Coordinates of C-alpha atoms in Angstrom, one line a residue:
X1 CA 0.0 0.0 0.0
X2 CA 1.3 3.4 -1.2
X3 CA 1.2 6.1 1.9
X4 CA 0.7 9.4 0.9
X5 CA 0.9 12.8 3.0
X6 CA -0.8 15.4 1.0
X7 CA 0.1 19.3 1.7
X8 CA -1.4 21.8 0.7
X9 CA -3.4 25.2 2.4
X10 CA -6.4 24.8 0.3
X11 CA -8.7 22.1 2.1
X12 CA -11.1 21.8 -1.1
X13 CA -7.7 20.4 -2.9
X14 CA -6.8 18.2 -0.4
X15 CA -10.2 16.6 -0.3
X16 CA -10.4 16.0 -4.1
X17 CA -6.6 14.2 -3.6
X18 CA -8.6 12.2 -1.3
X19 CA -11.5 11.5 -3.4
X20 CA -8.9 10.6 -6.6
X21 CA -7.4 8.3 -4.1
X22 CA -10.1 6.5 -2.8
X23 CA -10.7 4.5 -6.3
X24 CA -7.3 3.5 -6.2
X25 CA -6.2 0.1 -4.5
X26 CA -2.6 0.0 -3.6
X27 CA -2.5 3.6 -2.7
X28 CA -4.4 5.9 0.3
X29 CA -3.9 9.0 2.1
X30 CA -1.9 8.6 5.0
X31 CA -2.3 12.0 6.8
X32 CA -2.8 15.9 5.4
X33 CA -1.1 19.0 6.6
X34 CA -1.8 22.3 5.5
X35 CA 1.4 24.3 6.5
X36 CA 5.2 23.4 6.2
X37 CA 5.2 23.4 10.3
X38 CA 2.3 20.5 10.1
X39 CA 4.5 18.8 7.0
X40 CA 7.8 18.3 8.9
X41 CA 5.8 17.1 11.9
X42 CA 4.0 14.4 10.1
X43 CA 7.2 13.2 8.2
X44 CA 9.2 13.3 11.6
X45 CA 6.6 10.9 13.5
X46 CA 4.9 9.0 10.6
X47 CA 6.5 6.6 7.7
X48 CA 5.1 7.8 3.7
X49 CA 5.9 6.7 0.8
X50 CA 5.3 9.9 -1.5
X51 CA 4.6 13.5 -0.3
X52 CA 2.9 16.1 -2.4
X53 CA 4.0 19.0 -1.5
X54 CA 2.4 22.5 -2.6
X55 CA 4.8 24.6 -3.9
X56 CA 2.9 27.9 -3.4
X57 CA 1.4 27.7 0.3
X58 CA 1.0 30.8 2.8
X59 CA 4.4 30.8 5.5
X60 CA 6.8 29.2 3.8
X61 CA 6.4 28.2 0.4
X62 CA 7.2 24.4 -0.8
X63 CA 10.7 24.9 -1.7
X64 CA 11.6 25.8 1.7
X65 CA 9.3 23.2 3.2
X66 CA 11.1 20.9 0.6
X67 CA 14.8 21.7 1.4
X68 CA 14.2 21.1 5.4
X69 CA 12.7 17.4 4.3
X70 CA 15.8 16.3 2.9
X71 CA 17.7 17.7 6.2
X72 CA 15.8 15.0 8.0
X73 CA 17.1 11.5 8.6
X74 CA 14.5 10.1 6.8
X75 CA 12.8 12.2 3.8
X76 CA 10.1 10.5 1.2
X77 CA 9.9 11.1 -2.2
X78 CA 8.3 14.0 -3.2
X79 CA 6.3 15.1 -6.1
X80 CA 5.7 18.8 -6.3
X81 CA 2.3 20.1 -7.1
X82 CA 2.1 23.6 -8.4
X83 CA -0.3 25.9 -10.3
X84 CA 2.5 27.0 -12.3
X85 CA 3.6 26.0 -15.2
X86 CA 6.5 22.8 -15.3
X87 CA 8.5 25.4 -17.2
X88 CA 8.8 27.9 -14.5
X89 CA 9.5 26.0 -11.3
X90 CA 10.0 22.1 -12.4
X91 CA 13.8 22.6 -13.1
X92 CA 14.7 24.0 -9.2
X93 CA 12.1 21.4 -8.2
X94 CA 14.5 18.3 -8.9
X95 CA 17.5 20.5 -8.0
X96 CA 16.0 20.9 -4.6
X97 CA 15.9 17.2 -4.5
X98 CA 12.0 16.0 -5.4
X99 CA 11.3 13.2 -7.3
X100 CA 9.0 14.9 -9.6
X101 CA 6.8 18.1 -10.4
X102 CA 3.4 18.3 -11.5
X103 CA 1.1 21.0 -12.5
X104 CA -2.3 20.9 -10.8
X105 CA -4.2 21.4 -13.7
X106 CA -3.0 18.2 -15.1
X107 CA -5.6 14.8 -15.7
X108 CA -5.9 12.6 -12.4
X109 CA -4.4 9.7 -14.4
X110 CA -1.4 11.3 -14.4
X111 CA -1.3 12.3 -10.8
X112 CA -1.8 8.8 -9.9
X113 CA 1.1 7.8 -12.2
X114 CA 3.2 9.7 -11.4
X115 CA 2.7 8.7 -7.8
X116 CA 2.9 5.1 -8.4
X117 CA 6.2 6.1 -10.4
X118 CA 7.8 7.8 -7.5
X119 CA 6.6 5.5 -4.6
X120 CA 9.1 2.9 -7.0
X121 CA 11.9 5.1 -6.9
X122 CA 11.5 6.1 -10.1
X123 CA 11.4 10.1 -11.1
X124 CA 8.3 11.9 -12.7
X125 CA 8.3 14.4 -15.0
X126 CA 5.3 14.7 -17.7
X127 CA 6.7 13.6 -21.2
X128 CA 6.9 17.3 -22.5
X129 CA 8.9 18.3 -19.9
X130 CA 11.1 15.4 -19.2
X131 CA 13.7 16.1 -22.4
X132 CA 13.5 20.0 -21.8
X133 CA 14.7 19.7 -18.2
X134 CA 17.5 17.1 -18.8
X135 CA 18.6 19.0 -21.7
X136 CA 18.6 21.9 -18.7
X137 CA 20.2 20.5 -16.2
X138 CA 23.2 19.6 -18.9
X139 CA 23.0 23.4 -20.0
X140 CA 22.1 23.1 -23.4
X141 CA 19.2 25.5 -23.9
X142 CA 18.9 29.1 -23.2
X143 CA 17.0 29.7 -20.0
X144 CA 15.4 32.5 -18.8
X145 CA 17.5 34.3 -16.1
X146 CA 15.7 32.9 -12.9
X147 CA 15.9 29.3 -14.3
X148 CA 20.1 29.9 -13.3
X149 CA 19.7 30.8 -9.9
X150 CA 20.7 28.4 -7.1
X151 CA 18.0 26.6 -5.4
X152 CA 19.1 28.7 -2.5
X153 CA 19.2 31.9 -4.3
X154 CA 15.7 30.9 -5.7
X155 CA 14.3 30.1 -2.4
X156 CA 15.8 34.1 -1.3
X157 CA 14.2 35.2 -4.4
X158 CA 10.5 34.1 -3.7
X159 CA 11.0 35.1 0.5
X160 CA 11.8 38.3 -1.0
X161 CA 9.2 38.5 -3.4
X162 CA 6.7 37.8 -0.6
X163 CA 7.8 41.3 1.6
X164 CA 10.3 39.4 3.8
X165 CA 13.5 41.6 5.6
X166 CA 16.8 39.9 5.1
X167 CA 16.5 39.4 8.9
X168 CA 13.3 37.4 8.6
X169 CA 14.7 35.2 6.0
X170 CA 18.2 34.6 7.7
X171 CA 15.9 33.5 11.1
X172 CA 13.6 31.3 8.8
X173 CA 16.6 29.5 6.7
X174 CA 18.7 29.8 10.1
X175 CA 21.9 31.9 8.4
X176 CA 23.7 34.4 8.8
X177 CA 21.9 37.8 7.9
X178 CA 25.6 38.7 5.8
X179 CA 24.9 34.8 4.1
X180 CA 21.6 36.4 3.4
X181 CA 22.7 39.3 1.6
X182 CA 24.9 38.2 -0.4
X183 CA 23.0 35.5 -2.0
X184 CA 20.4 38.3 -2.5
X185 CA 23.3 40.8 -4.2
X186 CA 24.0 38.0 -6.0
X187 CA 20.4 36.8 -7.7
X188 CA 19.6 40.3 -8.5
X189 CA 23.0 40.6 -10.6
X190 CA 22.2 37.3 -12.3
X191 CA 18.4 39.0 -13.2
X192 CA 20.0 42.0 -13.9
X193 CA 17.9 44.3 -11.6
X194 CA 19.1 46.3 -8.5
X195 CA 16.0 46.3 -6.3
X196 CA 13.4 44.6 -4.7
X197 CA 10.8 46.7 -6.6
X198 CA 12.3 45.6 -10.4
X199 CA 12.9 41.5 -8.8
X200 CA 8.9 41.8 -8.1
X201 CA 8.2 43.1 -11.1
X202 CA 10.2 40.5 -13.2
X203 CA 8.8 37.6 -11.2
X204 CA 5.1 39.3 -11.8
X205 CA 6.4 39.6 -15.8
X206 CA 7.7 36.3 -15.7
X207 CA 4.8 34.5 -14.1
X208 CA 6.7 33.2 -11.0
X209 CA 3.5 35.0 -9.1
X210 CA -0.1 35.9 -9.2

C-alpha cells in the first residue's frame, strides 16, 4: 500500500486528492497537513511513501518546506504540485531534491502515475517536460534568467518576493543575515535588476506570481 501525506493550504484540494485516491487500490492517504510546520511534523513521526507537496502555500512556500525534508534522517519522495507551469518551477524542483513536479491542472491519471512512479523510486516528469529539463540540467538550452539561480538563491528570491526583511529570511533558513545578503546581491545581478521593486516586477512579468 502506497502512503501518501498530501500538503497543501487549500482544504477543497486536499479533499479532491482524497476522493482521486479512494478508487485506487494499492494507494491511500496517510495523513494531510496544511502548513510546512504541520509537513515536517507528520514526516518526523509518521512513515510515507510519496509527499505532495504545494509549492505555493501561505508561511513558507514548498521549496523551503522541501529543502528542510531532505535535512531529515528520513525524507520520502516528493512530487511537487504547483499551479504554475513545469517550465517555471519544475527545473529547481528536482534541483531541490524531489522526485518529480506536476502542474495541478493536469488529468488525475497522471497524478496517480506519477505517484505510483515515485513511490518505486523512479522520477516523474510529464513527457513534454522530461527532455527540456535534462537538456537543462546539462546546460544546453537558453533559460530565462531565474531558471540559473541556485536553489538557495531561488528560495531568497520568492521570500523576498513575498515582503520578507533579510533578517526574517536569515531566522527562517537559520543563516547568517551577511549569508543572506549576499545570496540576495547575487540573484539580483544574475536578473540584472538592483532592487526589490524591479525582482517583483520581473517575477510578476515572468509568471513566477499571481
Amino acid at each position: 500500500m502506497i502512503r501518501v501525506l498530501v500538503v497543501d493550504d487549500h482544504t477543497i484540494f486536499r479533499s479532491g486528492v482524497g476522493r482521486l485516491l479512494q478508487d485506487e487500490p494499492d494507494m491511500r492517504i496517510a495523513a494531510e497537513a496544511q502548513n510546512g510546520a504541520e509537513a515536517l511534523e507528520q514526516v518526523r513521526g509518521h512513515a510515507f511513501d510519496v509527499v505532495l507537496l504545494d509549492i505555493n502555500m501561505e508561511g513558507r512556500s514548498g521549496l523551503e518546506v522541501l529543502a528542510s525534508m531532505r535535512a531529515l534522517a528520513r525524507c520520502p519522495p516528493v512530487l511537487v504540485l504547483s499551479m504554475y507551469p513545469e517550465e517555471q518551477y519544475a527545473l529547481v524542483a528536482v534541483q531541490a531534491g524531489a522526485s518529480g513536479y506536476l502542474a495541478k491542472d493536469s488529468e488525475p491519471a497522471e497524478l496517480v502515475r506519477a505517484i505510483r512512479t515515485i513511490a518505486g523510486g523512479g522520477q516523474y516528469l510529464s513527457a513534454r517536460m522530461s527532455g527540456r529539463v535534462q537538456d537543462q540540467l546539462r546546460g544546453l538550452d537558453d533559460r530565462p534568467p531565474h531558471q540559473r539561480l541556485s536553489v538557495r538563491e531561488h528560495q531568497i528570491m520568492l521570500m523576498t518576493i513575498r515582503g520578507m526583511s533579510v533578517t526574517d529570511i536569515a531566522e527562517e533558513m537559520m543563516i547568517s543575515v551577511k549569508t543572506v545578503s549576499t545570496h540576495r546581491a547575487n540573484l539580483l545581478a544574475k536578473l540584472g535588476l538592483g532592487s526589490t521593486a524591479e525582482l517583483v516586477l520581473y517575477a510578476v512579468r515572468q509568471g513566477l506570481v499571481h
